[in-house]
Coordinates of C-alpha atoms in Angstrom, one line a residue:
M1 CA 123.4 103.7 119.2
G2 CA 124.5 101.1 116.7
N3 CA 124.6 97.3 116.8
G4 CA 127.6 95.3 117.9
A5 CA 129.2 92.1 116.5
R6 CA 127.3 90.0 119.0
A7 CA 124.1 91.9 119.7
V8 CA 121.5 94.4 118.4
T9 CA 120.6 97.5 120.2
L10 CA 116.8 98.0 120.8
F11 CA 114.8 101.0 122.0
T12 CA 112.5 99.8 124.8
S13 CA 110.1 101.4 127.2
T14 CA 112.9 101.6 129.7
G15 CA 115.6 102.9 127.4
F16 CA 118.2 101.2 125.1
A17 CA 119.0 97.5 125.6
S18 CA 121.4 95.0 123.9
V19 CA 119.9 91.7 122.9
T20 CA 122.1 88.7 121.9
V21 CA 121.0 85.8 119.8
A22 CA 120.9 83.5 122.8
Q23 CA 118.5 85.9 124.6
Y24 CA 116.4 86.2 121.4
V25 CA 116.2 82.4 121.1
A26 CA 115.1 82.1 124.7
A27 CA 112.4 84.7 124.2
V28 CA 111.1 83.0 121.1
E29 CA 110.9 79.6 122.9
N30 CA 109.0 81.3 125.7
L31 CA 106.6 83.3 123.6
Q32 CA 106.3 80.8 120.7
P33 CA 105.1 83.3 118.0
D34 CA 103.6 82.0 114.7
V35 CA 106.3 83.8 112.7
V36 CA 109.8 84.8 113.8
V37 CA 112.5 86.7 111.9
P38 CA 116.0 86.0 113.2
L39 CA 118.0 89.1 114.3
A40 CA 119.3 91.1 111.4
D41 CA 121.8 94.0 111.4
S42 CA 119.4 96.1 109.4
L43 CA 119.2 99.1 111.6
H44 CA 122.0 101.6 111.6
T45 CA 122.6 105.2 112.7
S46 CA 123.6 106.5 109.2
T47 CA 121.1 106.8 106.4
T48 CA 123.9 106.2 103.8
P49 CA 126.3 103.6 105.4
A50 CA 129.6 103.0 103.6
S51 CA 130.1 99.8 101.6
R52 CA 132.4 98.4 104.3
K53 CA 129.6 98.9 106.9
L54 CA 127.1 97.2 104.6
T55 CA 129.4 94.2 104.2
K56 CA 129.7 93.9 108.0
M57 CA 125.9 94.1 108.3
V58 CA 125.5 91.2 105.9
E59 CA 128.2 89.2 107.7
H60 CA 126.6 89.8 111.1
T61 CA 123.2 88.8 109.8
E62 CA 124.4 85.5 108.2
E63 CA 126.2 84.6 111.5
W64 CA 123.1 85.5 113.6
V65 CA 120.7 83.5 111.4
D66 CA 122.9 80.4 111.7
D67 CA 123.3 80.8 115.4
F68 CA 119.5 81.3 115.7
L69 CA 118.7 78.1 113.8
R70 CA 121.3 76.1 115.8
G71 CA 119.5 77.3 119.0
F72 CA 116.5 75.2 117.9
E73 CA 118.4 72.0 117.0
S74 CA 116.2 71.1 114.0
R75 CA 113.3 72.1 111.8
E76 CA 111.2 69.4 113.6
H77 CA 111.7 71.2 116.9
L78 CA 110.4 74.5 115.4
D79 CA 107.4 72.7 113.9
E80 CA 106.6 71.2 117.3
L81 CA 106.5 74.7 118.7
G82 CA 104.4 75.9 115.8
I83 CA 107.1 78.5 114.8
S84 CA 107.8 79.5 111.2
V85 CA 111.2 81.1 110.6
F86 CA 111.4 83.9 108.0
A87 CA 115.1 84.7 107.1
P88 CA 115.8 88.4 106.7
V89 CA 116.9 89.8 103.3
L90 CA 118.6 93.1 104.0
P91 CA 118.0 96.4 102.2
V92 CA 121.4 96.1 100.6
E93 CA 122.5 95.9 97.0
M94 CA 122.6 92.3 95.6
P95 CA 126.4 92.3 94.9
L96 CA 127.0 93.0 98.6
Q97 CA 124.9 90.2 99.9
W98 CA 125.1 87.6 97.2
D99 CA 127.1 85.2 99.3
Y100 CA 124.6 85.4 102.2
L101 CA 121.7 84.7 99.8
R102 CA 123.6 81.8 98.2
H103 CA 124.1 80.4 101.7
L104 CA 120.3 80.7 102.4
A105 CA 119.5 79.1 99.0
E106 CA 122.0 76.2 99.2
D107 CA 122.4 75.4 103.0
V108 CA 119.5 76.8 105.0
T109 CA 116.3 76.6 102.8
E110 CA 115.0 73.4 104.4
S111 CA 115.0 75.2 107.8
L112 CA 113.1 78.2 106.6
S113 CA 109.4 78.8 106.2
G114 CA 109.7 82.1 104.3
L115 CA 111.7 85.3 103.8
A116 CA 111.4 88.7 105.4
I117 CA 112.1 91.4 102.7
Y118 CA 113.3 94.8 103.8
D119 CA 113.4 96.2 100.2
T120 CA 110.8 94.8 97.8
N121 CA 112.8 96.2 94.8
L122 CA 115.2 93.3 95.3
L123 CA 112.5 90.6 94.6
P124 CA 112.8 90.4 90.8
D125 CA 116.6 89.6 91.1
L126 CA 116.0 87.4 94.1
D127 CA 113.6 85.1 92.3
E128 CA 115.7 85.0 89.1
K129 CA 119.2 84.3 90.7
Y130 CA 118.3 82.2 93.7
K131 CA 115.7 79.7 92.5
P132 CA 115.5 77.6 95.7
L133 CA 114.2 80.7 97.5
G134 CA 111.5 81.4 95.0
P135 CA 108.7 79.2 96.4
L136 CA 109.2 80.6 100.0
P137 CA 106.4 83.0 101.2
K138 CA 107.6 86.6 101.3
L139 CA 106.9 88.9 104.3
S140 CA 107.4 92.6 103.4
F141 CA 108.9 95.0 105.9
D142 CA 109.1 97.6 103.2
Q143 CA 106.2 99.6 104.5
P144 CA 103.7 100.6 101.8
K145 CA 102.3 104.2 102.0
S146 CA 99.1 103.5 100.1
P147 CA 96.9 100.7 98.6
H148 CA 98.7 101.3 95.3
H149 CA 102.0 100.4 96.9
V150 CA 100.4 97.2 98.4
L151 CA 99.3 96.1 94.9
R152 CA 102.7 96.7 93.5
Q153 CA 104.3 94.6 96.2
V154 CA 101.8 91.8 95.6
S155 CA 102.7 92.0 91.9
L156 CA 106.4 91.6 92.8
G157 CA 105.6 88.5 94.8
V158 CA 104.9 89.6 98.4
D159 CA 102.6 87.3 100.3
L160 CA 102.3 89.1 103.7
C161 CA 102.3 92.9 104.4
A162 CA 102.6 95.1 107.4
L163 CA 100.3 98.2 107.0
P164 CA 101.1 100.9 109.5
F165 CA 99.1 103.4 107.4
V166 CA 95.9 101.9 108.7
N167 CA 96.6 103.3 112.2
S168 CA 98.0 106.6 111.0
I169 CA 95.2 107.3 108.6
S170 CA 92.6 106.5 111.3
D171 CA 94.3 108.8 113.8
A172 CA 94.2 111.5 111.1
G173 CA 90.4 111.2 111.0
I174 CA 90.2 109.6 107.5
A175 CA 87.6 106.9 106.6
L176 CA 88.9 104.7 103.8
T177 CA 86.5 104.2 100.9
F178 CA 88.3 102.2 98.2
T179 CA 87.5 98.7 96.9
F180 CA 89.4 96.2 94.9
P181 CA 88.7 95.6 92.2
P182 CA 87.2 99.0 91.7
A183 CA 83.5 99.0 91.2
L184 CA 82.3 99.6 87.7
G185 CA 80.0 102.6 87.3
E186 CA 79.2 105.8 85.6
D187 CA 82.5 107.4 86.9
D188 CA 84.5 104.8 85.0
A189 CA 84.2 106.7 81.7
E190 CA 87.5 107.6 80.0
G191 CA 88.8 110.9 81.3
A192 CA 86.9 110.8 84.6
P193 CA 88.9 112.2 87.5
P194 CA 90.3 109.6 90.0
Q195 CA 88.4 109.2 93.2
P196 CA 89.9 109.8 96.7
L197 CA 91.0 106.8 98.7
G198 CA 89.1 108.1 101.7
I199 CA 87.1 110.9 103.2
N200 CA 88.1 113.5 105.8
M201 CA 85.7 113.1 108.7
W202 CA 86.8 116.5 110.1
S203 CA 85.1 118.2 107.2
E204 CA 82.1 120.4 108.2
E205 CA 79.9 118.8 105.5
H206 CA 79.5 115.7 107.7
N207 CA 77.9 117.7 110.6
T208 CA 74.4 116.6 109.5
A209 CA 75.2 113.7 107.2
V210 CA 73.1 110.7 108.5
V211 CA 74.7 108.3 106.1
P212 CA 77.3 105.5 106.6
L213 CA 81.0 106.2 106.2
Q214 CA 80.9 104.2 103.0
E215 CA 77.8 103.2 101.1
G216 CA 77.3 99.4 101.2
C217 CA 79.9 98.9 104.0
E218 CA 78.8 96.2 106.5
C219 CA 81.3 97.0 109.3
Y220 CA 80.1 97.8 112.8
A221 CA 80.6 101.5 112.4
C222 CA 78.6 101.8 109.2
T223 CA 75.7 99.6 110.2
R224 CA 75.1 101.2 113.6
H225 CA 76.3 104.8 113.3
H226 CA 76.5 107.6 110.7
R227 CA 78.9 110.3 109.7
A228 CA 77.3 113.1 111.8
Y229 CA 77.7 111.0 114.9
L230 CA 81.4 110.2 114.1
K231 CA 82.1 113.9 113.3
H232 CA 80.6 114.8 116.7
L233 CA 82.8 112.3 118.5
L234 CA 86.0 113.6 116.8
S235 CA 85.1 117.2 117.6
A236 CA 84.5 116.3 121.2
K237 CA 87.8 114.4 121.3
E238 CA 86.0 111.2 122.3
M239 CA 88.2 108.2 121.9
L240 CA 85.2 106.2 120.6
G241 CA 85.4 108.3 117.4
W242 CA 88.9 107.0 116.5
N243 CA 87.9 103.5 117.6
L244 CA 85.0 103.5 115.2
L245 CA 87.3 104.7 112.4
Q246 CA 89.8 101.9 113.2
I247 CA 87.0 99.4 113.0
H248 CA 85.8 100.7 109.6
N249 CA 89.3 101.1 108.1
H250 CA 90.3 97.6 109.1
H251 CA 87.2 96.2 107.6
V252 CA 87.9 98.1 104.3
V253 CA 91.5 96.7 104.3
D254 CA 90.2 93.2 105.0
K255 CA 87.8 93.4 102.0
F256 CA 90.7 94.9 99.9
F257 CA 92.9 91.8 100.6
E258 CA 89.8 89.5 100.0
G259 CA 89.5 91.1 96.6
I260 CA 93.2 90.6 95.9
R261 CA 93.0 86.9 96.7
A262 CA 89.9 86.6 94.5
E263 CA 91.6 88.2 91.5
L264 CA 94.8 86.2 91.9
S265 CA 92.7 83.0 91.9
K266 CA 91.6 84.0 88.4
G267 CA 95.2 84.3 87.2
V268 CA 98.1 86.8 87.2
D269 CA 96.8 88.5 84.1
E270 CA 93.4 89.2 85.6
F271 CA 95.0 90.6 88.7
E272 CA 97.3 92.9 86.7
E273 CA 94.3 94.2 84.7
S274 CA 92.4 95.0 87.9
R275 CA 95.5 96.7 89.3
K276 CA 95.6 99.0 86.3
R277 CA 91.9 99.8 86.7
F278 CA 92.5 100.6 90.4
L279 CA 95.5 102.8 89.5
A280 CA 93.2 104.8 87.1
A281 CA 90.2 104.9 89.5
Y282 CA 91.8 106.2 92.6
E283 CA 94.2 109.1 93.5
P284 CA 97.8 108.0 94.1
A285 CA 98.1 109.1 97.8
L286 CA 95.9 108.9 100.8
P287 CA 94.2 112.1 101.9
D288 CA 95.5 114.3 104.7
G289 CA 93.4 114.8 107.9
T290 CA 92.8 118.4 109.0
G291 CA 91.9 117.8 112.7
E292 CA 93.7 116.8 115.8
R293 CA 94.9 113.3 116.4
P294 CA 94.2 111.3 119.7
R295 CA 96.4 112.3 122.5
A296 CA 99.8 110.5 122.2
R297 CA 101.3 108.5 125.0
G298 CA 105.0 108.0 125.8
Y299 CA 105.1 104.5 124.4
H300 CA 103.8 105.6 121.0
F301 CA 106.9 107.4 119.8
K302 CA 110.7 107.3 120.1
S303 CA 111.8 110.7 121.3
E304 CA 114.5 112.6 119.3
A305 CA 116.8 115.4 120.3
G306 CA 115.2 118.8 119.9
Q307 CA 111.8 117.6 118.6
E308 CA 108.7 119.7 119.3
K309 CA 106.0 118.6 121.7
I310 CA 103.6 116.1 120.2
N311 CA 100.6 116.9 122.5
K312 CA 99.3 120.4 122.9
S313 CA 99.6 121.7 126.5
T314 CA 96.4 121.7 128.5
W315 CA 97.9 124.1 131.1
V316 CA 97.4 127.8 130.6
A317 CA 100.5 129.9 131.3
G318 CA 99.9 132.3 134.2
F319 CA 96.8 130.5 135.5
E320 CA 98.0 130.6 139.1
D321 CA 98.5 134.4 138.9
R322 CA 95.1 134.9 137.4
V323 CA 93.5 132.9 140.3
A324 CA 95.4 135.0 142.8
N325 CA 94.2 138.3 141.2
G326 CA 90.6 137.1 141.2
E327 CA 90.3 136.8 137.5
V328 CA 89.4 133.1 137.8
G329 CA 87.0 132.2 140.6
A330 CA 87.0 129.0 142.6
V331 CA 84.0 126.6 142.2
K332 CA 82.3 125.3 145.3
T333 CA 80.6 122.0 145.5
E334 CA 77.3 121.1 147.3
N335 CA 79.2 120.2 150.5
G336 CA 81.0 123.5 150.5
S337 CA 84.5 122.2 149.4
V338 CA 86.4 124.1 146.7

């Protein structure tokens, strides 16, 4: 289902629903989030929409942003509510949205606290051609697939990132092990192979490894448990195993961004030099997990036509017939019940 001229179509826990700008404004006033992105016509059913469709998307977005800002009367009203507005910049070629961006730069900048970028490749042209938008913080909706992509986005001017890969890599049973800037050591010799960004906790080598997930890590999982215990939890499909991985991986990412801020405080040149070292020190992609992920729930995924089952069935086909034929016996409890 596509968006209309007056509303966007959202997939919710109870099916598809249309949301107008007025409904969105009311929800924002009620919830009072720290950061809000006005409705944008950025989602469409076609992966390669025609130029005419792209133009309509830009026109709708400009109209919706203006309507959203009018719904809050003034910037002072937003400040009183503690809400920062980040205007959407669509994943559309610059020539097709130049007038919308000009409108943001000339007429709306004072009402904005930042920009929400759906395609970070647009940032160099954006900063060059629309100077008033340059100082605004940039929130990236261009989801990075690895720490290397995060560093590239920061280099382009991104200030805030969404990192879904932290959840997916934890579900896959991977413990992250990278640091920024990369630690200097014997493996930094020229020609040394790059190190993996994480370790696969499903590997049999961790069965008896009573060492932390990452040497020197001070997270809860590493200071109180070891690899052998985590491997046991994953093999037993205990949710605690994935919880400990989440704790560790979020700690690694926190330290990663702490390192980014520290290098940027030394200057852009220092950051770029550390980024080059990181690129040489670590493999380009995150490792793949080889075990089972935690059992998925209906609210985790949007179903698609003809897709395969995500969870393995726990019911054995023909089980009732096997019980009737005496192949499987009933179990009696102490009080005699079956």
